[in-house]
Amino acid sequence: VVEPGGLQRIEATIGGFLQAGTYLGAITVHDTVSGERLEIPVRVSVKDAWLMPGAVLFATVLTAAGVNYWTKKGRRKNRLDLRLTELQNTLKLAGSDENPILSDALQFLEKARAYAQEFQFSRAEAAIEAGKQRLEAYEQRKHGSEALRQTIQALLHDVREFGESDPQNARLNGELIRLLPNVEHDLEGTEAIVKQLEMFLHAYRLARRDAFTAREKLAGSGEYVKKADQSKIEFLLREIDRMLTNAETMSALDEANALLRKVAFELSPEKINDNIFRSQRIEKRLDLLREQVKRVTGTQMQRIVGNMQERAESALRDNRCEESEAALQELDKTLKLVEKMK
């Protein structure tokens, strides 16, 4: 019972809700004295227990993580597929599969694609890198082959400049032409041979030039050249020509260059000055022996010592000082024997 003007606290328990949401209702208050009724509207908001939101949140997080994981894998696979496509296009442009380096590159790229399909990204990237290295090696060999062909063509041009009359023209020209087909399948071996031929050609050209210069100097009108041992130098030059004609190795050219150094020494001012002084000494000695020759009697003996004197004088005229000195020494001994026989 509520007194007039009084208050009464009423507690109501509402239940039976099947799911979360907002529910509307009313509470009816009945006045037993006056018989009046009053309906009081009631609005009830129902929420899920904490386990349900937690489960939903957890499921959402897992879903987001899964989507992110698969998205990352997809992007990585797409990147690998793009790299593979680029490398395979490069491989197609490179040329024939008969090349062993290109065959290796193709095998690595096929393995990489298989690994990428299985999401084995580390293996796929390793195989792609190996294929890329093979393609780079192929490009390097390709550029090396082209450079080597250009070197051979340049050497052929140099050989032709020697002229067809040059004794080395045909041999060098033939060897260089035979090397051209070997560039593709034996780059390293062909390159080594070309370097040897290049060195030989350079040394041969220098030797020919030095021999030509020596001949020009020997045929010159300079006064000092007249005192050179021309017969000796001409003999050396003939030997040099023979060596250069038959030379096929650097050692043969080294022998020719050794003789060229002797020729250069024979034509040097030091050697010619030495010849001048020796000639003067020989001439003085020859003057003394001429007087002794005149005193020799007997036809046969005069002929013997006369021949010795002629050999000494002839050698002296040709600046063959060694031969002249040897002839004078023999003449001197003979004249001393003649003196004892008197």
C-alpha positions in Angstrom: 0.0 0.0 0.0 1.3 3.4 -0.9 0.3 6.4 1.1 -0.9 9.5 -0.7 2.1 11.5 -2.0 4.4 8.6 -1.1 6.9 6.6 -3.2 7.4 3.0 -3.8 10.4 1.3 -5.4 9.5 -1.5 -7.7 12.1 -3.9 -9.1 11.2 -5.9 -12.2 13.3 -8.7 -13.7 12.9 -9.1 -17.4 14.3 -12.1 -19.2 13.8 -14.6 -22.0 15.5 -12.5 -24.7 16.8 -14.7 -27.6 19.2 -12.2 -29.0 20.7 -8.8 -28.5 18.6 -5.8 -29.5 16.2 -3.1 -28.3 12.8 -4.2 -26.9 9.7 -2.0 -26.2 7.0 -2.7 -23.5 5.0 -1.2 -20.7 4.2 -1.7 -17.0 0.6 -1.3 -15.9 -0.1 0.3 -12.5 -3.6 -0.4 -11.0 -5.1 1.9 -8.3 -7.3 -0.3 -6.3 -9.1 2.6 -4.6 -10.1 4.7 -7.6 -9.9 1.9 -10.0 -7.6 3.9 -12.4 -4.9 2.2 -14.5 -1.7 3.7 -15.7 0.6 2.3 -18.3 4.3 3.2 -18.0 6.3 2.6 -21.3 9.5 0.6 -20.9 12.5 0.4 -23.3 15.0 -2.4 -22.8 18.4 -2.7 -24.6 19.9 -6.2 -24.6 23.6 -6.8 -25.3 25.5 -10.0 -26.0 27.7 -11.5 -23.3 31.5 -10.7 -23.6 32.3 -14.1 -25.0 30.4 -13.5 -28.2 32.1 -10.1 -29.1 35.4 -11.6 -28.2 34.8 -14.5 -30.5 33.7 -12.2 -33.3 36.7 -9.9 -32.9 39.1 -12.9 -32.8 37.6 -14.3 -36.0 37.9 -10.9 -37.6 41.5 -10.6 -36.7 42.3 -14.1 -38.0 40.5 -13.3 -41.2 42.4 -10.1 -41.7 45.7 -11.8 -40.9 44.9 -14.6 -43.4 43.9 -12.2 -46.1 47.2 -10.2 -45.5 49.3 -13.4 -45.6 47.7 -14.6 -48.8 47.9 -11.1 -50.3 51.7 -11.0 -49.6 52.3 -14.4 -51.1 50.3 -13.4 -54.1 52.3 -10.2 -54.6 55.6 -12.1 -54.2 54.5 -14.7 -56.7 53.5 -12.0 -59.1 56.9 -10.4 -58.8 58.6 -13.7 -59.5 56.4 -14.4 -62.4 57.2 -11.0 -63.9 61.0 -11.6 -63.5 60.6 -15.0 -65.0 58.7 -13.6 -68.0 61.4 -10.9 -68.6 64.3 -13.4 -68.4 62.5 -15.9 -70.7 61.9 -13.2 -73.2 65.6 -12.3 -73.0 66.4 -16.0 -73.5 64.3 -16.2 -76.6 66.0 -13.2 -78.1 69.5 -14.6 -77.2 69.4 -17.3 -79.8 69.5 -21.1 -80.2 69.1 -23.6 -77.4 72.1 -25.4 -78.8 74.3 -23.1 -76.9 75.2 -24.9 -73.6 75.0 -21.7 -71.5 71.6 -20.9 -72.9 70.4 -24.5 -72.2 71.5 -24.2 -68.6 69.7 -20.8 -68.2 66.5 -22.4 -69.6 66.6 -25.3 -67.2 67.1 -22.9 -64.2 64.2 -20.7 -65.3 61.9 -23.8 -65.7 62.8 -24.9 -62.2 62.2 -21.4 -60.9 58.7 -21.4 -62.4 57.9 -24.8 -60.9 59.1 -23.6 -57.4 57.0 -20.4 -57.7 53.8 -22.4 -58.5 54.5 -24.3 -55.3 55.1 -21.1 -53.4 58.7 -22.2 -52.6 59.9 -18.6 -53.1 63.5 -19.0 -51.8 64.2 -21.8 -54.2 62.5 -19.9 -57.0 64.6 -16.8 -56.4 67.8 -18.9 -56.2 67.0 -20.6 -59.5 66.2 -17.2 -61.1 69.5 -15.8 -60.0 71.3 -18.8 -61.4 69.5 -18.4 -64.7 70.3 -14.7 -64.8 74.0 -15.4 -64.2 74.0 -17.8 -67.1 72.4 -15.2 -69.4 75.0 -12.6 -68.2 77.8 -15.1 -69.0 76.3 -15.7 -72.4 76.2 -11.9 -73.1 79.8 -11.5 -72.0 80.9 -14.4 -74.3 78.9 -12.9 -77.1 80.6 -9.5 -76.7 84.0 -11.2 -76.3 83.4 -13.2 -79.5 82.5 -10.1 -81.4 85.6 -8.3 -80.2 87.8 -11.3 -81.1 86.3 -11.4 -84.6 87.1 -7.7 -85.0 90.7 -8.3 -83.8 91.2 -11.1 -86.3 89.8 -8.8 -89.1 92.2 -6.1 -88.1 95.2 -8.5 -88.1 94.1 -9.8 -91.6 94.2 -6.1 -92.7 97.7 -5.7 -91.3 98.9 -8.9 -93.0 97.6 -7.8 -96.3 99.5 -4.5 -96.0 102.7 -6.6 -96.1 102.0 -7.4 -99.7 101.6 -10.7 -101.4 105.4 -10.9 -102.0 106.0 -11.0 -98.3 107.0 -14.6 -97.3 104.8 -14.6 -94.2 101.7 -13.2 -96.0 100.1 -16.5 -97.1 100.9 -18.4 -93.8 99.5 -15.7 -91.5 96.5 -15.0 -93.7 95.6 -18.7 -93.8 95.9 -19.2 -90.1 93.8 -16.2 -89.2 91.0 -17.2 -91.6 91.0 -20.7 -90.2 90.5 -19.3 -86.7 87.3 -17.4 -87.5 84.9 -20.4 -87.4 86.4 -21.5 -84.0 85.5 -18.3 -82.2 81.9 -19.4 -81.4 82.6 -22.8 -79.8 86.1 -22.3 -78.5 86.5 -18.7 -77.5 89.2 -19.1 -74.9 91.4 -21.3 -77.0 91.0 -19.2 -80.1 91.7 -16.0 -78.1 95.0 -17.5 -76.8 96.1 -18.4 -80.4 95.1 -14.9 -81.7 97.2 -13.2 -78.9 100.2 -15.3 -80.0 99.7 -14.4 -83.6 99.2 -10.8 -82.7 102.5 -10.7 -80.8 104.3 -12.6 -83.6 102.9 -10.1 -86.2 104.0 -7.1 -84.1 107.5 -8.5 -83.6 107.8 -9.6 -87.3 106.8 -6.1 -88.5 109.5 -4.5 -86.2 112.1 -7.0 -87.4 111.3 -6.3 -91.1 111.5 -2.5 -90.4 114.8 -2.8 -88.6 116.3 -4.9 -91.4 115.1 -2.5 -94.1 116.6 0.5 -92.1 119.9 -1.4 -91.8 120.0 -1.9 -95.6 119.2 1.7 -96.3 122.0 2.8 -93.9 124.4 0.3 -95.5 123.6 1.6 -99.0 123.9 5.2 -97.9 126.6 7.5 -99.1 127.8 8.5 -95.6 131.5 8.6 -95.2 131.4 6.6 -92.0 129.5 3.7 -93.6 132.5 3.2 -95.9 134.4 2.0 -92.9 131.8 -0.6 -91.9 132.4 -4.3 -92.5 130.0 -4.5 -95.4 130.5 -8.1 -96.3 129.9 -9.1 -92.7 126.8 -7.0 -92.5 125.4 -8.3 -95.8 126.0 -11.9 -94.6 124.1 -11.1 -91.4 121.2 -9.5 -93.3 120.9 -12.5 -95.6 120.7 -14.7 -92.5 118.1 -12.4 -91.1 116.0 -12.6 -94.2 116.2 -16.4 -94.2 115.1 -16.5 -90.5 112.2 -14.1 -91.1 111.0 -16.1 -94.1 110.9 -19.4 -92.2 109.9 -18.0 -88.8 106.7 -19.5 -87.2 107.4 -18.8 -83.5 108.6 -16.0 -81.3 111.8 -17.9 -80.5 112.7 -17.8 -84.3 112.1 -14.0 -84.3 114.2 -13.7 -81.2 117.1 -15.3 -83.1 116.6 -12.9 -86.0 116.5 -9.9 -83.6 119.8 -11.1 -82.0 121.4 -10.8 -85.5 119.7 -7.4 -86.0 121.4 -6.2 -82.8 124.7 -7.3 -84.3 124.0 -5.4 -87.5 123.1 -2.4 -85.5 126.3 -2.7 -83.6 128.4 -3.0 -86.8 126.8 0.2 -88.1 127.1 2.1 -84.9 129.5 5.1 -84.6 131.5 3.3 -81.9 132.1 0.2 -84.0 133.0 2.3 -87.1 135.4 4.5 -85.1 137.0 1.3 -83.8 137.3 0.1 -87.5 139.0 3.3 -88.4 141.6 3.0 -85.7 142.2 -0.6 -86.5 142.5 0.1 -90.2 145.1 2.8 -89.5 147.1 0.3 -87.4 146.8 -2.4 -90.0 147.8 0.0 -92.8 151.0 1.0 -90.9 151.9 -2.7 -90.3 151.1 -3.5 -93.9 153.5 -0.7 -95.1 156.4 -2.3 -93.1 155.7 -5.8 -94.5 155.5 -4.5 -98.0 159.1 -3.5 -97.8 160.0 -7.0 -96.6 158.0 -8.6 -99.4 160.0 -6.6 -102.0 163.2 -8.2 -100.7 161.9 -11.7 -101.1 163.7 -13.6 -103.9 162.6 -16.7 -105.8 159.6 -16.8 -108.1 157.6 -19.3 -106.0 158.2 -17.6 -102.7 157.4 -14.2 -104.2 154.1 -15.6 -105.4 153.3 -17.1 -102.0 154.0 -13.9 -100.0 152.4 -11.8 -102.7 149.1 -13.7 -102.4 149.2 -13.3 -98.6 149.8 -9.5 -99.1 146.9 -9.3 -101.6 144.5 -11.1 -99.1 145.4 -8.7 -96.4 145.0 -5.6 -98.6 141.7 -6.9 -100.0 140.3 -7.5 -96.5 141.4 -4.1 -95.4 139.7 -2.4 -98.4 136.4 -4.1 -97.4 137.0 -3.2 -93.7 137.3 -6.9 -92.8 139.8 -6.0 -90.1 139.8 -9.4 -88.5 140.6 -11.2 -91.8 143.2 -8.5 -92.7 145.0 -8.9 -89.3 144.9 -12.7 -89.7 146.4 -12.5 -93.2 149.1 -10.1 -92.0 150.0 -12.4 -89.1 150.4 -15.3 -91.5 152.5 -13.1 -93.9 154.7 -12.0 -91.0 155.4 -15.6 -90.0 156.2 -16.5 -93.6 158.6 -13.6 -94.0 160.4 -14.6 -90.8 160.8 -18.1 -92.1 162.2 -16.7 -95.4 164.7 -14.7 -93.5 165.9 -17.8 -91.6 166.2 -19.8 -94.8 168.7 -17.2 -96.3 
